[in-house]
Coordinates of C-alpha atoms and ligand atoms in Angstrom, one line a residue:
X1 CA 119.2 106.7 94.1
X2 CA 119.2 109.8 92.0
X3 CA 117.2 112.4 92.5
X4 CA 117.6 115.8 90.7
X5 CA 117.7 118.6 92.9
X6 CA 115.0 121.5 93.0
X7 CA 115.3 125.0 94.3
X8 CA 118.4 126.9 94.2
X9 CA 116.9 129.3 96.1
X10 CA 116.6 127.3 99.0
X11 CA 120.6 126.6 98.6
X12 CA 121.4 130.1 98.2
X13 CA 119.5 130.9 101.5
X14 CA 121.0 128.6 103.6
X15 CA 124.8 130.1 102.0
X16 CA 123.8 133.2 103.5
X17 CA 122.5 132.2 107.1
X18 CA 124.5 132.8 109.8
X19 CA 124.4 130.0 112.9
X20 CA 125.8 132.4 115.0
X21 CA 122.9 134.6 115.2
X22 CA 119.4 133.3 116.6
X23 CA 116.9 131.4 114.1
X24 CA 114.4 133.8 112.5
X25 CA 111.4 134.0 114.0
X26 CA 108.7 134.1 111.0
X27 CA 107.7 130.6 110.5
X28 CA 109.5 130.2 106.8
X29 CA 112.1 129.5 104.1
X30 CA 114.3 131.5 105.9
X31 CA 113.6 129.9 109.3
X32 CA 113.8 126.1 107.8
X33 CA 117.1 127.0 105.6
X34 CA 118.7 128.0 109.1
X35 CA 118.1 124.9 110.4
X36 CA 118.9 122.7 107.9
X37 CA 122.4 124.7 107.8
X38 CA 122.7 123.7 111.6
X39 CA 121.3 119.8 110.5
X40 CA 124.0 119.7 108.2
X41 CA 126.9 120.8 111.0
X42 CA 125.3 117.6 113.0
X43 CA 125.3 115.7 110.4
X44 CA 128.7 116.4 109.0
X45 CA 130.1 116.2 112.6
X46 CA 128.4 112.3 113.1
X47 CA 129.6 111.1 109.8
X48 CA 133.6 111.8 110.9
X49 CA 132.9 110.5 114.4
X50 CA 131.6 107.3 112.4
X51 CA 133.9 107.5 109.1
X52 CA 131.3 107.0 106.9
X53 CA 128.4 108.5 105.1
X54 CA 125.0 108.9 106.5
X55 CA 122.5 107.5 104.7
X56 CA 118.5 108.1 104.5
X57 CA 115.6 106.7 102.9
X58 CA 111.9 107.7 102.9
X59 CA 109.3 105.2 101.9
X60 CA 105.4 106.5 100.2
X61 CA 102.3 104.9 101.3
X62 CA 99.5 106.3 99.0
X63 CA 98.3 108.6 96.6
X64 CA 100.1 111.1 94.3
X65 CA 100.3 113.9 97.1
X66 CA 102.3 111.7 99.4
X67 CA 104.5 111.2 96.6
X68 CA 105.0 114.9 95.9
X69 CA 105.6 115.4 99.4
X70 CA 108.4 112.3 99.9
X71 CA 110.6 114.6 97.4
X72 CA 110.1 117.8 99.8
X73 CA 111.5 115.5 102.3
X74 CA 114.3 113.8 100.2
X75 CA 115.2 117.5 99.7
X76 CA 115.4 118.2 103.0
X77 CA 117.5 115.2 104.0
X78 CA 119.7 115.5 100.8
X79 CA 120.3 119.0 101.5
X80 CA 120.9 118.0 105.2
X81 CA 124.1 116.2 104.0
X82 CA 122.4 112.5 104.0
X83 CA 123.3 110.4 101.4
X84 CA 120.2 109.2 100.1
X85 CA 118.8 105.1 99.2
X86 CA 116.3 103.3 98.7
X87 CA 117.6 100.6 101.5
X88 CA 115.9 100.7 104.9
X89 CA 118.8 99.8 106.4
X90 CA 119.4 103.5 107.1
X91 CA 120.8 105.7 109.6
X92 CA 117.0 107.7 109.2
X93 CA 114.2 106.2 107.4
X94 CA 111.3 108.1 107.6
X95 CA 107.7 106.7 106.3
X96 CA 105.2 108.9 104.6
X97 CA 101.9 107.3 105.8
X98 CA 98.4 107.4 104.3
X99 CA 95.4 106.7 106.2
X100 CA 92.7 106.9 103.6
X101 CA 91.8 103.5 104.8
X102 CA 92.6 101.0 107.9
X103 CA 94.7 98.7 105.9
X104 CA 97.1 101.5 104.8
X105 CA 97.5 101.6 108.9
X106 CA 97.9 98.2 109.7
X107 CA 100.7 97.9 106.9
X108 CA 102.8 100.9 108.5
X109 CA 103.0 99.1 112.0
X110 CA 103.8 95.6 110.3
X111 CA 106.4 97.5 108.3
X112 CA 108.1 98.9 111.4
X113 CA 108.4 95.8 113.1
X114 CA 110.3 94.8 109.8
X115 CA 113.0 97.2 111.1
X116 CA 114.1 95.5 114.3
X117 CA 117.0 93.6 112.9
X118 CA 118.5 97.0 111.3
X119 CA 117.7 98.9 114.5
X120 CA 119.8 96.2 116.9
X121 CA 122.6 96.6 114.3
X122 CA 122.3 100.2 114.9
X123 CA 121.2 101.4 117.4
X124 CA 121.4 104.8 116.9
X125 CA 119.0 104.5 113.8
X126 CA 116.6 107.3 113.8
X127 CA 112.9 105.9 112.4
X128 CA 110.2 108.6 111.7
X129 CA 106.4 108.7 110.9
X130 CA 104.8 111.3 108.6
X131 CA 101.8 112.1 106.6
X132 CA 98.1 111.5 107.2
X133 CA 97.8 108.7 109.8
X134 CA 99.5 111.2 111.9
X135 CA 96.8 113.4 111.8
X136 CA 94.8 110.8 113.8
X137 CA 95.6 111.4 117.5
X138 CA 94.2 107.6 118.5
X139 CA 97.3 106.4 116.3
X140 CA 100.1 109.3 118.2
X141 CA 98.6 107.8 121.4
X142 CA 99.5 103.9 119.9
X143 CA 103.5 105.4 119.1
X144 CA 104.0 107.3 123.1
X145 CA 102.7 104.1 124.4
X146 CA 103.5 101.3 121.8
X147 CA 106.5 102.4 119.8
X148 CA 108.7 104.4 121.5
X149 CA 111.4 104.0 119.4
X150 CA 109.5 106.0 116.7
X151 CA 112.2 108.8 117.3
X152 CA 109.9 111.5 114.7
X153 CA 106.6 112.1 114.0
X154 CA 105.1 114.9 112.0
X155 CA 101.7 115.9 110.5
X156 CA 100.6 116.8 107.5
X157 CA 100.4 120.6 108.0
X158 CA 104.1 120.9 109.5
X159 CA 106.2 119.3 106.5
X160 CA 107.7 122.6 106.2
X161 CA 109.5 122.7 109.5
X162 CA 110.9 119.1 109.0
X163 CA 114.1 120.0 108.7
X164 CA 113.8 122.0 112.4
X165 CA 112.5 118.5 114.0
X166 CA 115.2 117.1 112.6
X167 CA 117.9 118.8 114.4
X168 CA 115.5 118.7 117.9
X169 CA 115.9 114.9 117.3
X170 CA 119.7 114.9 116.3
X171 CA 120.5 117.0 119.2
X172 CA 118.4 114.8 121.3
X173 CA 120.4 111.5 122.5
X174 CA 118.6 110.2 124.9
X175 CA 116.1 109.0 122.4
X176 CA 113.0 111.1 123.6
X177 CA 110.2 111.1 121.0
X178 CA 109.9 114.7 119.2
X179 CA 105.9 114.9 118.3
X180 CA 104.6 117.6 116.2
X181 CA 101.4 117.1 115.1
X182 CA 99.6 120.6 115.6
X183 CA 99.2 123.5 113.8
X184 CA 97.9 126.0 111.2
X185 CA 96.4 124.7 107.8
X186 CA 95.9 127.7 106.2
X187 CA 99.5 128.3 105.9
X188 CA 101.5 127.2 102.7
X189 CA 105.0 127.5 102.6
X190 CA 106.4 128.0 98.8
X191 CA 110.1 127.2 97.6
X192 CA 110.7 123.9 100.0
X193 CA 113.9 122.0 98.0
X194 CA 112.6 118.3 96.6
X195 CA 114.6 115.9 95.0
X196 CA 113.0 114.7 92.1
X197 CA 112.4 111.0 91.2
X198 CA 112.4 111.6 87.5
X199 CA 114.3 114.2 85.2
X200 CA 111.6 115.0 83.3
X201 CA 108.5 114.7 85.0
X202 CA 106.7 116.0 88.2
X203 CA 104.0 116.3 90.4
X204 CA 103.0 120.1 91.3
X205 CA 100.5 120.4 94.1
X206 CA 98.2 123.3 93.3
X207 CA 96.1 122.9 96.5
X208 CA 95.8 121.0 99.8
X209 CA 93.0 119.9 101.8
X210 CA 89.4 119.0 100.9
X211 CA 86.0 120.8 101.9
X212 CA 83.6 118.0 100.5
X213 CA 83.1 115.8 103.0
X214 CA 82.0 112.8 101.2
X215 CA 80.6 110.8 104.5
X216 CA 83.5 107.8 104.4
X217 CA 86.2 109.7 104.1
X218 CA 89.1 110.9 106.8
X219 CA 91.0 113.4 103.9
X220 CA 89.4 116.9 105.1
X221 CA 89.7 115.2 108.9
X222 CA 93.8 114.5 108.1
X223 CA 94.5 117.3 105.5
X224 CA 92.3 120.0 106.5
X225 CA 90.3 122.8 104.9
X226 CA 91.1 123.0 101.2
X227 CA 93.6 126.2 100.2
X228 CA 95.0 126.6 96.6
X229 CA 97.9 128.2 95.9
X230 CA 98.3 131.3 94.4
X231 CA 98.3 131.1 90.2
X232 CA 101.6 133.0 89.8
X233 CA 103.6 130.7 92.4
X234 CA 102.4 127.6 90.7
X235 CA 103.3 128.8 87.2
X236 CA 107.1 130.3 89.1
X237 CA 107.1 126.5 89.8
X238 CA 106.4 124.8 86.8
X239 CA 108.6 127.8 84.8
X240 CA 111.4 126.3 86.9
X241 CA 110.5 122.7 86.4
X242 CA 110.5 123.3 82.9
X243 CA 114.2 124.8 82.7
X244 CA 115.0 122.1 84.9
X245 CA 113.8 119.4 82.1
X246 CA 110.6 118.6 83.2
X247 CA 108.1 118.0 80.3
X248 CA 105.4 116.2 81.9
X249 CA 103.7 117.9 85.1
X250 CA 100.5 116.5 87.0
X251 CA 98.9 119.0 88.8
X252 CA 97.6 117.5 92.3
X253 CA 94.7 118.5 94.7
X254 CA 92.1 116.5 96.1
X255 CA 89.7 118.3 94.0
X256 CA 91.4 120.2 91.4
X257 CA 88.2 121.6 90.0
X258 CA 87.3 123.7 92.4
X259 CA 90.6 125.3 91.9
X260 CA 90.5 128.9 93.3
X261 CA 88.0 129.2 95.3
X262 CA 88.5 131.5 98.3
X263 CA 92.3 133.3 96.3
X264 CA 91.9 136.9 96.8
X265 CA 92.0 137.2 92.9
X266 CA 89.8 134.7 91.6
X267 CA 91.6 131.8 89.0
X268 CA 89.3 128.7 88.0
X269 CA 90.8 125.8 87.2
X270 CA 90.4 126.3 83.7
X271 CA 92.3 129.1 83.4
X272 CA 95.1 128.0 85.6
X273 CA 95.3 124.9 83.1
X274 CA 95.8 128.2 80.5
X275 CA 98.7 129.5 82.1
X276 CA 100.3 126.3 82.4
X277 CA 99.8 125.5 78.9
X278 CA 101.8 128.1 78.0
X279 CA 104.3 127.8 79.6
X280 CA 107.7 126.5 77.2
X281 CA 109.1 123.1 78.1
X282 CA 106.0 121.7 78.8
X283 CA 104.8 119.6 76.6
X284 CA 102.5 117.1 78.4
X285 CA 100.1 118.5 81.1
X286 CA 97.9 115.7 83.3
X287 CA 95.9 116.6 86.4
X288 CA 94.4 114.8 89.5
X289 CA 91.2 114.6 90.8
X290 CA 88.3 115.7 89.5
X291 CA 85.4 115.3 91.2
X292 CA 82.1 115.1 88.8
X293 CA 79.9 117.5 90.5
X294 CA 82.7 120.4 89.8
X295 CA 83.8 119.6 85.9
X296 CA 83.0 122.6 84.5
X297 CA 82.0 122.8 80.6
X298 CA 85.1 125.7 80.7
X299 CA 87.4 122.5 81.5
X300 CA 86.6 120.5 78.6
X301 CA 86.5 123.1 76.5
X302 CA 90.3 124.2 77.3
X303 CA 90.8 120.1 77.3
X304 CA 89.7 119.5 73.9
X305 CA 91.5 122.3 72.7
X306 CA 94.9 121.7 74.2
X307 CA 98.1 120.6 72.5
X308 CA 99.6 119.8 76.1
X309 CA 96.5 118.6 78.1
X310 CA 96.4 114.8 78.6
X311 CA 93.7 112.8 77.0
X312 CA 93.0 111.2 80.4
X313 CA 90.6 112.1 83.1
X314 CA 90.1 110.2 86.5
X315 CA 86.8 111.1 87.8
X316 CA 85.8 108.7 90.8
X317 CA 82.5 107.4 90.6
X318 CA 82.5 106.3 94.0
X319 CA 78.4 104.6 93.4
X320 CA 76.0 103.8 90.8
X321 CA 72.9 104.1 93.2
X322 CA 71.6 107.4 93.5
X323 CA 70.5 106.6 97.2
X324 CA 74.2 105.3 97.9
X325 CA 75.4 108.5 96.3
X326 CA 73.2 110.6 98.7
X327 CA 74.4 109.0 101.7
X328 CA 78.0 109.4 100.6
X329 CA 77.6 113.3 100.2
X330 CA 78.8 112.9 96.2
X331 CA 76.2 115.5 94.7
X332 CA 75.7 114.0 91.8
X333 CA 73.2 111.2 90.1
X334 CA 74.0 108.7 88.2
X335 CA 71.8 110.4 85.5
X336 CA 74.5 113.3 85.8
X337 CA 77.6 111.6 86.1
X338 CA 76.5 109.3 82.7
X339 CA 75.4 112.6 81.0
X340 CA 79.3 114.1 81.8
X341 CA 80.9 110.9 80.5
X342 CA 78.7 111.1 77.5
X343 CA 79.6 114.1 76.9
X344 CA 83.7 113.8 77.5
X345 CA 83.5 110.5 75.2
X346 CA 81.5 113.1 72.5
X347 CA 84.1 115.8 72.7
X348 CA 87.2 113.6 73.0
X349 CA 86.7 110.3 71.4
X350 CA 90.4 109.3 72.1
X351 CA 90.0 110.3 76.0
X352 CA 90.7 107.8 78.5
X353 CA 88.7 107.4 81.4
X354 CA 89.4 106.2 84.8
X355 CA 87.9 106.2 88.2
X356 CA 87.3 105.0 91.8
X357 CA 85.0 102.5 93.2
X358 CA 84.1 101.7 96.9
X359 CA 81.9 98.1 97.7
X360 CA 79.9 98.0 100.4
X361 CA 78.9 101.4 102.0
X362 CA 76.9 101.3 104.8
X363 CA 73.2 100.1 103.4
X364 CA 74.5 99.2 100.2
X365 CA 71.5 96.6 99.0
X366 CA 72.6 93.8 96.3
X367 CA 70.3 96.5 94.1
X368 CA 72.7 99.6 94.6
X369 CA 75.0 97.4 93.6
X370 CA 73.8 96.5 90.2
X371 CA 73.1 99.7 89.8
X372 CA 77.0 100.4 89.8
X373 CA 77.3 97.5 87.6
X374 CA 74.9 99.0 85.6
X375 CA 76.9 102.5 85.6
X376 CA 80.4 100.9 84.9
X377 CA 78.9 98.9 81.7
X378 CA 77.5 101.8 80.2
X379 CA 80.8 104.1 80.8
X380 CA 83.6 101.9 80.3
X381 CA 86.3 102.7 82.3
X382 CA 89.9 102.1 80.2
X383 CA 90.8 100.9 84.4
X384 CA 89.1 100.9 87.5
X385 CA 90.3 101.5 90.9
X386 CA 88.0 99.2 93.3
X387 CA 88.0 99.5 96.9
X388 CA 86.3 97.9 99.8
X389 CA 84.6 100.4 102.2
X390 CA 86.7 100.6 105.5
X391 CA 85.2 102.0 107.9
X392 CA 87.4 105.3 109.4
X393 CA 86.4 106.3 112.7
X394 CA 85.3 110.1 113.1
X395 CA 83.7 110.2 109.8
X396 CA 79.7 110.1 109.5
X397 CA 79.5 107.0 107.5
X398 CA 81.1 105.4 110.8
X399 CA 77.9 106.4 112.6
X400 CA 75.5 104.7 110.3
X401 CA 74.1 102.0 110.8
X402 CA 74.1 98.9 108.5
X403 CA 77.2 98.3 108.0
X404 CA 77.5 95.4 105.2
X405 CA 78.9 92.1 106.5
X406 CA 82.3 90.9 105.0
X407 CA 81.2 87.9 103.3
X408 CA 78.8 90.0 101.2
X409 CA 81.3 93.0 100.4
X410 CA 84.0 90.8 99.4
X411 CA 81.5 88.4 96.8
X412 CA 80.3 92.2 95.4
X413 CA 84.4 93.0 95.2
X414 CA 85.1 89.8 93.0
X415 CA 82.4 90.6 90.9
X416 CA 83.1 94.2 90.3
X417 CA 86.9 93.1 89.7
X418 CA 86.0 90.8 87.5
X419 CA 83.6 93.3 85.4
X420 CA 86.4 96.7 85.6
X421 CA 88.8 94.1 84.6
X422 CA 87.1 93.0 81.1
X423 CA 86.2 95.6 80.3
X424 CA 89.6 97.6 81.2
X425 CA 91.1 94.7 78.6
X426 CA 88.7 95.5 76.2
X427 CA 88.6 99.4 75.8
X428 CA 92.6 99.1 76.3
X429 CA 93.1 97.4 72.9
X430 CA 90.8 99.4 71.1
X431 CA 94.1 102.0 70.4
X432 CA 95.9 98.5 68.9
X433 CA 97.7 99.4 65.4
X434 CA 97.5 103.2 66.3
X435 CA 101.0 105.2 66.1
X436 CA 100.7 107.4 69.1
X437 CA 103.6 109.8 71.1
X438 CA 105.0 108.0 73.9
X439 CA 107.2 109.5 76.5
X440 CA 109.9 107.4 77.5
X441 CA 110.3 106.6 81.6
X442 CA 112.5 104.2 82.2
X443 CA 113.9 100.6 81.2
X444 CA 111.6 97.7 81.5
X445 CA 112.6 96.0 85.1
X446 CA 112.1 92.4 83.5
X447 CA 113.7 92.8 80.2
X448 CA 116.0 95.6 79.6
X449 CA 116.2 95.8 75.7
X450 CA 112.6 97.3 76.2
X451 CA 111.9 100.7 77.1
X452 CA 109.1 101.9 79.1
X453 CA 106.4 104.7 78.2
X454 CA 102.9 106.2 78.5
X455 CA 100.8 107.3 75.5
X456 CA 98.8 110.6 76.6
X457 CA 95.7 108.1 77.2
X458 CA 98.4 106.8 80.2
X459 CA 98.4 103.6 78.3
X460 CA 101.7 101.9 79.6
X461 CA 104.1 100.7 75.9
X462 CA 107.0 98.5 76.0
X463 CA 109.1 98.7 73.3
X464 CA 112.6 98.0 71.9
X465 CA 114.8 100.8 72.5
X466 CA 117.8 101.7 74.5
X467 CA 118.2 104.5 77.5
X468 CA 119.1 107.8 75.9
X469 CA 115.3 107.5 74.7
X470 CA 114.5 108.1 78.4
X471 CA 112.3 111.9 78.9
X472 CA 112.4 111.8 75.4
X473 CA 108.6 111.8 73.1
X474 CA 108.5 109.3 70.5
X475 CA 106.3 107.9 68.2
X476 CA 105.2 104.0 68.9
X477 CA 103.3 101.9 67.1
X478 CA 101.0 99.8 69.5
X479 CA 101.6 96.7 67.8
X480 CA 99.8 93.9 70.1
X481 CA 97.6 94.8 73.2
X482 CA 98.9 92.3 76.5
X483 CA 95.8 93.2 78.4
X484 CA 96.6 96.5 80.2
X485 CA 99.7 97.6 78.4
X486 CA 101.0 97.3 74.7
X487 CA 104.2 95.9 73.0
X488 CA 105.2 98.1 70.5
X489 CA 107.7 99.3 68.1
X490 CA 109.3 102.6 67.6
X491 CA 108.1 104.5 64.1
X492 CA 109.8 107.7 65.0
X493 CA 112.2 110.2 66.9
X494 CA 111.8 113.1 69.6
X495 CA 108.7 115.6 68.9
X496 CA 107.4 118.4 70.6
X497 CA 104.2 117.9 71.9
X498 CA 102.6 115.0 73.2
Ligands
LIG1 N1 86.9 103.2 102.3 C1 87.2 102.8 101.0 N2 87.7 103.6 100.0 C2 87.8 104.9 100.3 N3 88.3 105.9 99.6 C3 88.3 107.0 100.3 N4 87.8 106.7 101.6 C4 87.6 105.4 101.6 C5 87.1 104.5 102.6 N5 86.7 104.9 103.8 C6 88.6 105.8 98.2 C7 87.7 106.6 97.3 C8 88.7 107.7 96.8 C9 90.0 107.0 96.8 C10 91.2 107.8 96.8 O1 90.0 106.2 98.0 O2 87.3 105.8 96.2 O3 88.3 108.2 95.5
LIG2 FE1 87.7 112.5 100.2 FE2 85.5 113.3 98.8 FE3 87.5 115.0 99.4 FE4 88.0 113.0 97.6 S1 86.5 114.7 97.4 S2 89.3 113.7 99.3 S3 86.8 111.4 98.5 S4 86.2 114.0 100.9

């Protein structure tokens, strides 16, 4: 694996800490850099008991922000002195869970029984668990009874002392369980190290949490109040990124539109999207998600004017049914929510637009259901994301009654599938014979005289090329639409704005 490193800071902090004085007390950089200094010592001190490397690997289970945060922690452990891969036959692998629905929980546990073989080969194999499930204290109740061989688990709102549990669990050979779950979610910790998946783009959080509520959802149970972070520390960030190589960033909160609410000095999202913009380096600028009742005019205005800003927007629908949308706390109509895509397609023709689906809400009638029919043939989604409802305990759709029975979700699934599907083909092929900028991400994994890319749409392009294209913008022609992606051929070189 080869990450790129971020934050010299971070190195240069823990150059000048000092193991023989005590740890500082402020809950910080500082704090974390000390004990990642005394992780590394450990470390260091195992790997010439054992004469090898020590090797770590951290798997992602859902969305973008889980992603984001697996690099904080492949920062941490590189920094430790691990030697990081993508094999979970490790001396630490570490999960990074979701819990936005059961499945995503039943998947970590069959997962961990996958380890057994590597943890009787060896035995002193430390296995964590992360992230949002382990906001749920029903599931830290499952690992102290069921799993006590999970040696590490960590919420969402104490990433930034991972590399201080880390030592309490290297230091700690008798295999006790170190649990940290609690504490404070209005606290965000800036200049964490990450290792980068990609040279040349990255995902920058610029908030956490969610106050909406929407009635089936666990993310402001698990992440916790919504907090941006301050304007001038996310544009420090993406300042840095952008020396660093990066051209594309995706900017992540739950909600991104309603950016800045409750910052001492007021910043809508807009405006932060104006900073950014300016930013040199940065050619390509994508954000993640919008929710329709906060898209401001403001937004599509700095959208449609941008060189940088993506021509793609995800905004979940969630419903068609204006009754379903009540009950799920969306505040917004299907009247609305048409009216804002109508106006997106009138202002950007070329946009693309995504979104999220759930079948099956509690008292969803075969009649709400056309109604989202209805809602997805009139906007045309380029793709779809469709989900069945699951049912998360502690949220108020749990307490309703009328829950729909399987047989009838999963026929309404098939058939929204099918329709986001079609259509997804269709709209996708309407860019066919276009010349459009393509960034360049990687070799094809099937076939590797092709290179890989995304038009600003996030239309995925193969095309004949060869590796020193990769990071690089170039102009493809998309020759012959395969469904969902293109195969296309390359017109021209590197250019500066995508
Ligand atoms: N059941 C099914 N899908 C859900 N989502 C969120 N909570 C649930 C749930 N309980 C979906 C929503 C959201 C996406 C990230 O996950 O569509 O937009
Ligand atoms: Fe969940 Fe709604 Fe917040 Fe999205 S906006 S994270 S669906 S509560």
């Amino acid at each position: 694996m080869n990450g790129v490193f971020e934050s010299e800071e971070f190195r240069r902090l823990i150059q000048h800490t000092d193991l023989e004085k005590e740890p500082p007390e402020e809950d910080g950089s500082a704090r974390q850099a000390y004990f990642l200094k005394e992780a590394s010592e450990l470390i260091r001190e195992k790997e010439e008991k054992l004469g090898r490397r020590m090797t770590a690997c951290v798997v992602t289970f859902g969305c973008q922000m889980n992603e984001r945060d697996s690099e904080k922690l492949r920062g941490i452990l590189a920094l430790a002195g691990y030697e990081m891969t993508d094999s979970e036959d490790a001396d630490l692998v570490l999960y990074n869970t979701c819990t936005v629905r059961e499945n995503a929980n039943i998947r970590v546990y069959g997962r961990l029984g996958g380890l057994s073989a590597y943890r009787k080969k060896n035995p002193e194999m430390i296995i964590g668990l992360c992230g949002c499930m382990m906001q749920e204290p029903d599931e830290i109740e499952k690992i102290r009874k069921d799993f006590r061989y999970v040696r590490l688990v960590f919420g969402t709102h104490n990433l930034h002392r991972f590399a201080e549990l880390l030592v309490r669990v290297l230091l700690s050979d008798k295999g006790e369980q170190v649990i940290e779950v609690a504490g404070k979610d209005d606290h965000i910790v800036e200049n964490l190290p990450a290792e980068r998946t990609y040279l040349f783009k990255s995902g920058v959080n610029i908030m956490f949490g969610c106050n909406n509520f929407c009635t089936y959802c666990i993310v402001p149970y698990v992440r916790g109040r919504e907090k941006s972070r301050k304007p001038e520390d996310i544009v420090r960030e993406i300042t840095e990124l952008a020396r660093d190589g990066v051209k594309e960033v995706m900017l992540l909160g739950q909600n991104v539109n309603s950016y800045g609410r409750g910052l001492l000095e007021p910043c809508s999202f807009a405006e932060l999207l104006q900073m950014v913009e300016k930013i040199d380096g940065i050619e390509r600028i994508r954000f993640m998600t919008s929710h329709p009742k906060d898209l401001s005019d403001d937004l599509i205005e700095a959208m449609k004017h941008s060189e940088k800003i993506c021509r793609h927007l995800h905004l979940p629908l969630q419903s068609g049914s204006d009754r379903i949308l009540s009950a799920m706390n969306r505040h917004y109509t299907s009247e609305t929510y048409l009216e804002l895509a109508r106006k997106l397609r009138r202002e950007m023709p070329d946009l693309s637009l995504t979104t999220d689906i759930i079948v099956g809400f509690p008292g969803e009638t075969e009649e709400d259901f056309q109604q989202t029919l209805d809602v997805v043939r009139k906007v045309r989604y380029d793709s779809a994301f469709t989900f069945i409802y699951s049912k998360r305990s502690g949220t108020a759709a749990a307490r309703m009654e009328d829950q729909v029975p399987d047989e009838v979700v999963h026929d309404r699934f098939d058939r929204l599938l099918k329709e986001v599907q079609k259509i997804g083909r269709e709209e996708t092929s309407r860019f066919e014979g276009q010349t459009l900028p393509v960034l360049v991400e990687r070799v094809n994994r099937e076939d590797d005289s092709l290179m890989t890319g995304r038009t600003s749409q996030n239309t995925v392009v193969h095309f004949p090329g060869d590796c020193s294209l990769i990071g690089q913008i170039v102009d493809v022609r998309l020759d012959s639409c395969k469904g969902f992606y293109y195969i296309g051929t390359m017109t021209g070189g590197n250019h500066a704005a995508g």
